[in-house]
Structures are given as structure tokens and as C-alpha cells.
XYZ file of C-alpha atoms in Angstrom:
186
model
C -82.975 7.071 -117.762
C -83.324 6.900 -113.986
C -81.844 9.612 -111.843
C -78.982 8.746 -109.453
C -81.317 9.064 -106.509
C -83.892 6.607 -108.015
C -81.148 4.134 -108.879
C -79.785 4.226 -105.360
C -83.314 3.667 -103.908
C -83.908 0.704 -106.242
C -80.524 -0.860 -105.404
C -81.127 -0.345 -101.653
C -84.600 -1.882 -101.911
C -83.293 -4.940 -103.756
C -80.557 -5.294 -101.094
C -83.031 -5.074 -98.209
C -85.401 -7.618 -99.866
C -82.511 -10.076 -100.371
C -81.307 -9.682 -96.695
C -84.935 -10.148 -95.452
C -85.275 -13.318 -97.687
C -82.144 -14.741 -96.020
C -82.694 -13.703 -92.369
C -86.483 -13.530 -91.934
C -87.042 -17.327 -91.977
C -84.435 -17.653 -89.193
C -86.790 -15.761 -86.857
C -89.498 -18.311 -87.201
C -87.373 -21.566 -87.232
C -88.364 -22.348 -83.654
C -85.880 -23.739 -81.135
C -83.866 -25.722 -83.658
C -82.689 -29.293 -82.796
C -83.333 -30.801 -79.443
C -80.137 -30.978 -77.417
C -78.494 -34.400 -77.022
C -78.711 -35.544 -73.447
C -75.891 -37.708 -72.107
C -75.987 -39.504 -68.799
C -73.915 -37.848 -66.108
C -70.388 -39.270 -65.810
C -70.874 -40.262 -62.177
C -73.703 -42.580 -63.067
C -71.709 -44.662 -65.606
C -70.534 -47.985 -64.217
C -67.271 -49.517 -65.454
C -66.674 -53.156 -64.729
C -63.019 -53.395 -63.592
C -63.171 -56.985 -62.399
C -61.756 -58.364 -65.650
C -58.689 -56.090 -65.595
C -55.527 -57.801 -64.463
C -53.060 -56.116 -62.164
C -50.106 -54.626 -64.003
C -46.695 -55.622 -62.647
C -44.250 -52.810 -62.019
C -41.599 -53.424 -64.601
C -38.999 -50.839 -65.639
C -39.652 -49.247 -68.975
C -36.703 -49.721 -71.321
C -35.011 -46.612 -72.719
C -36.652 -45.982 -76.063
C -33.389 -44.816 -77.788
C -31.626 -48.075 -76.947
C -34.414 -50.161 -78.440
C -34.177 -48.684 -81.924
C -32.977 -51.458 -84.251
C -29.518 -50.606 -85.680
C -29.162 -47.337 -83.760
C -25.531 -47.967 -82.701
C -24.596 -48.982 -86.341
C -26.058 -45.753 -87.684
C -24.311 -43.695 -85.003
C -20.982 -45.380 -85.878
C -21.497 -44.569 -89.594
C -22.191 -40.857 -89.043
C -20.348 -37.855 -87.877
C -21.587 -35.464 -85.114
C -23.590 -33.379 -87.589
C -25.497 -36.380 -88.971
C -23.531 -36.830 -92.271
C -22.680 -40.361 -93.383
C -18.919 -40.996 -93.208
C -18.937 -43.270 -96.277
C -20.926 -41.072 -98.710
C -20.784 -37.621 -97.007
C -24.551 -37.305 -97.458
C -26.769 -36.112 -94.666
C -28.877 -38.907 -93.135
C -32.402 -39.124 -94.616
C -31.474 -37.227 -97.806
C -31.138 -38.750 -101.281
C -27.661 -40.114 -102.224
C -26.715 -38.905 -105.677
C -23.672 -40.837 -106.828
C -21.522 -40.921 -109.956
C -22.352 -43.786 -112.282
C -19.192 -45.774 -111.305
C -19.695 -45.292 -107.548
C -21.374 -48.296 -105.775
C -24.766 -47.831 -104.205
C -26.607 -50.339 -102.187
C -29.983 -50.286 -103.932
C -32.395 -53.127 -104.826
C -32.853 -51.630 -108.323
C -31.083 -49.003 -110.366
C -32.643 -45.574 -110.113
C -31.432 -42.317 -111.798
C -31.612 -38.603 -111.310
C -30.335 -35.603 -113.154
C -28.097 -33.353 -111.117
C -28.607 -29.744 -112.199
C -26.279 -27.983 -109.795
C -24.239 -28.103 -106.680
C -23.987 -25.005 -104.479
C -21.958 -23.815 -101.480
C -24.768 -21.331 -100.613
C -27.918 -23.182 -99.664
C -30.070 -20.214 -100.674
C -28.864 -20.484 -104.310
C -29.693 -24.206 -104.338
C -33.201 -23.428 -102.963
C -33.746 -20.715 -105.577
C -32.862 -23.111 -108.372
C -35.074 -25.787 -106.764
C -37.978 -23.409 -106.608
C -37.531 -22.363 -110.200
C -37.488 -26.074 -111.339
C -40.549 -26.818 -109.174
C -42.468 -23.896 -110.679
C -41.699 -25.268 -114.136
C -43.199 -28.665 -113.124
C -40.172 -30.818 -112.204
C -39.868 -33.047 -109.221
C -36.842 -31.643 -107.358
C -34.544 -33.384 -104.940
C -32.029 -31.570 -102.736
C -29.179 -33.360 -101.024
C -26.710 -31.914 -98.531
C -23.164 -33.218 -98.944
C -20.145 -32.814 -96.711
C -16.698 -33.544 -98.219
C -13.841 -33.395 -95.706
C -10.711 -31.517 -96.892
C -12.580 -29.646 -99.590
C -13.435 -25.946 -99.557
C -16.298 -25.272 -99.035
C -16.810 -28.383 -97.025
C -20.679 -28.445 -97.280
C -22.639 -28.225 -100.488
C -26.309 -28.596 -101.471
C -26.961 -30.476 -104.747
C -30.112 -29.944 -106.752
C -31.408 -32.810 -108.894
C -34.592 -33.775 -110.824
C -35.890 -37.366 -110.523
C -35.828 -40.234 -109.641
C -36.319 -42.258 -112.828
C -36.123 -46.015 -113.347
C -35.119 -45.792 -116.994
C -31.605 -44.567 -117.824
C -32.719 -43.404 -121.383
C -35.338 -41.156 -119.682
C -32.657 -39.685 -117.463
C -30.403 -38.983 -120.523
C -33.318 -37.216 -122.364
C -34.049 -35.190 -119.306
C -30.398 -34.242 -118.931
C -30.447 -32.838 -122.460
C -33.712 -30.989 -121.867
C -32.512 -29.385 -118.625
C -29.141 -28.450 -119.989
C -30.654 -26.709 -123.007
C -33.516 -25.100 -121.103
C -31.492 -23.701 -118.161
C -28.033 -23.376 -119.755
C -26.404 -25.702 -117.129
C -24.100 -28.610 -117.406
C -26.455 -31.246 -115.974
C -25.185 -34.768 -115.249
C -26.978 -38.140 -114.846
C -26.343 -39.597 -111.359
C -27.403 -42.825 -109.645
C -30.081 -42.253 -107.008
C -30.550 -43.941 -103.695
C -31.294 -43.410 -99.964
């Protein structure tokens, strides 16, 4: 057996040899790559003879040029919730099966919960995501109901209704919730 002092010396020697093998060649590499030389900017010539004069025209207000902007504003409240569905603009619409949805094709999702506290909805969504599900959250505002704003948590979307029914059973059993199949849209 080697003594501790001998072992430390051997380890140190191996470390120094490894460092020398890495850094020693760098000392003798030379100057490296030749620098790229660009012509000075003041020597470049740009031919502007082909450029036409720009007429001074007023620039239109961008907000007024958005197609359908006024219609969208007329269909939403001051907080950005659609008056017809109560869903926040840009979030998925989760509707009961008998509620009409303007969609080119039927799509489905499984609603797992609806929460007044957004944090509880996010916690359930995080749990579902960690278990491998594709989670959708949708903020809903229902006038005259307490609490007025809710966050719904769903898994989906799916094209096939039978897949949604199977997923509903799976989620209800796995998480002990009363999941429901809903229509999905935007």
C-alpha cells in the first residue's frame, strides 16, 4: 500500500501532467487566425440614383387598421371577456354539449375542475401536466354569479368524442373528481 503522502504526490503529478497536456500546446499555436479586414465605411459607395423620392403621406393609425377591431370591442367588456360566452379573449371556450359553438369541426375536451381561486386551478393544472396531460385553462366571467370570475381546467382538445369519454373516466377515477366532457373552441 502507498502512504497518504505518496498517493497525494502521484495524484498531483497526474493533475499537473493533464493540465500541461491541455495548456502547453496553446503557448505554441502562433498568432491564430488572421483578422478579417473590412473596407472602411467611408470608402463604400452607395448608388442612390435609382431610389425614388418618398412622398410625405400621413401614416394611418395602426389600431384603426386592424380588421374587425370594432366588432371585437363591441363583443367584449372592459376587462376583455366576451359578452356572449363570458370567456376571456384568446382563451379556449369550453361549452356544454348543447351550447352552440362556431367551429369548423367538432372538438372536445375534458373539464376537470372550475375554481374561484386561480392558484388552485394552476396547482391542478401543474399536477396534470406533470402526469403527462395537455392542460388548457380558461378564465370565465359570469355576471350575477358569486364568485363572478372562475378559472376552468381541462385536458384536450380531442377530435373523437369516444376518446374524450374514455379520458373523462380515466381522470375521474385517477384524481377523484367529477370530470365532464365539453365542446372545445376558440
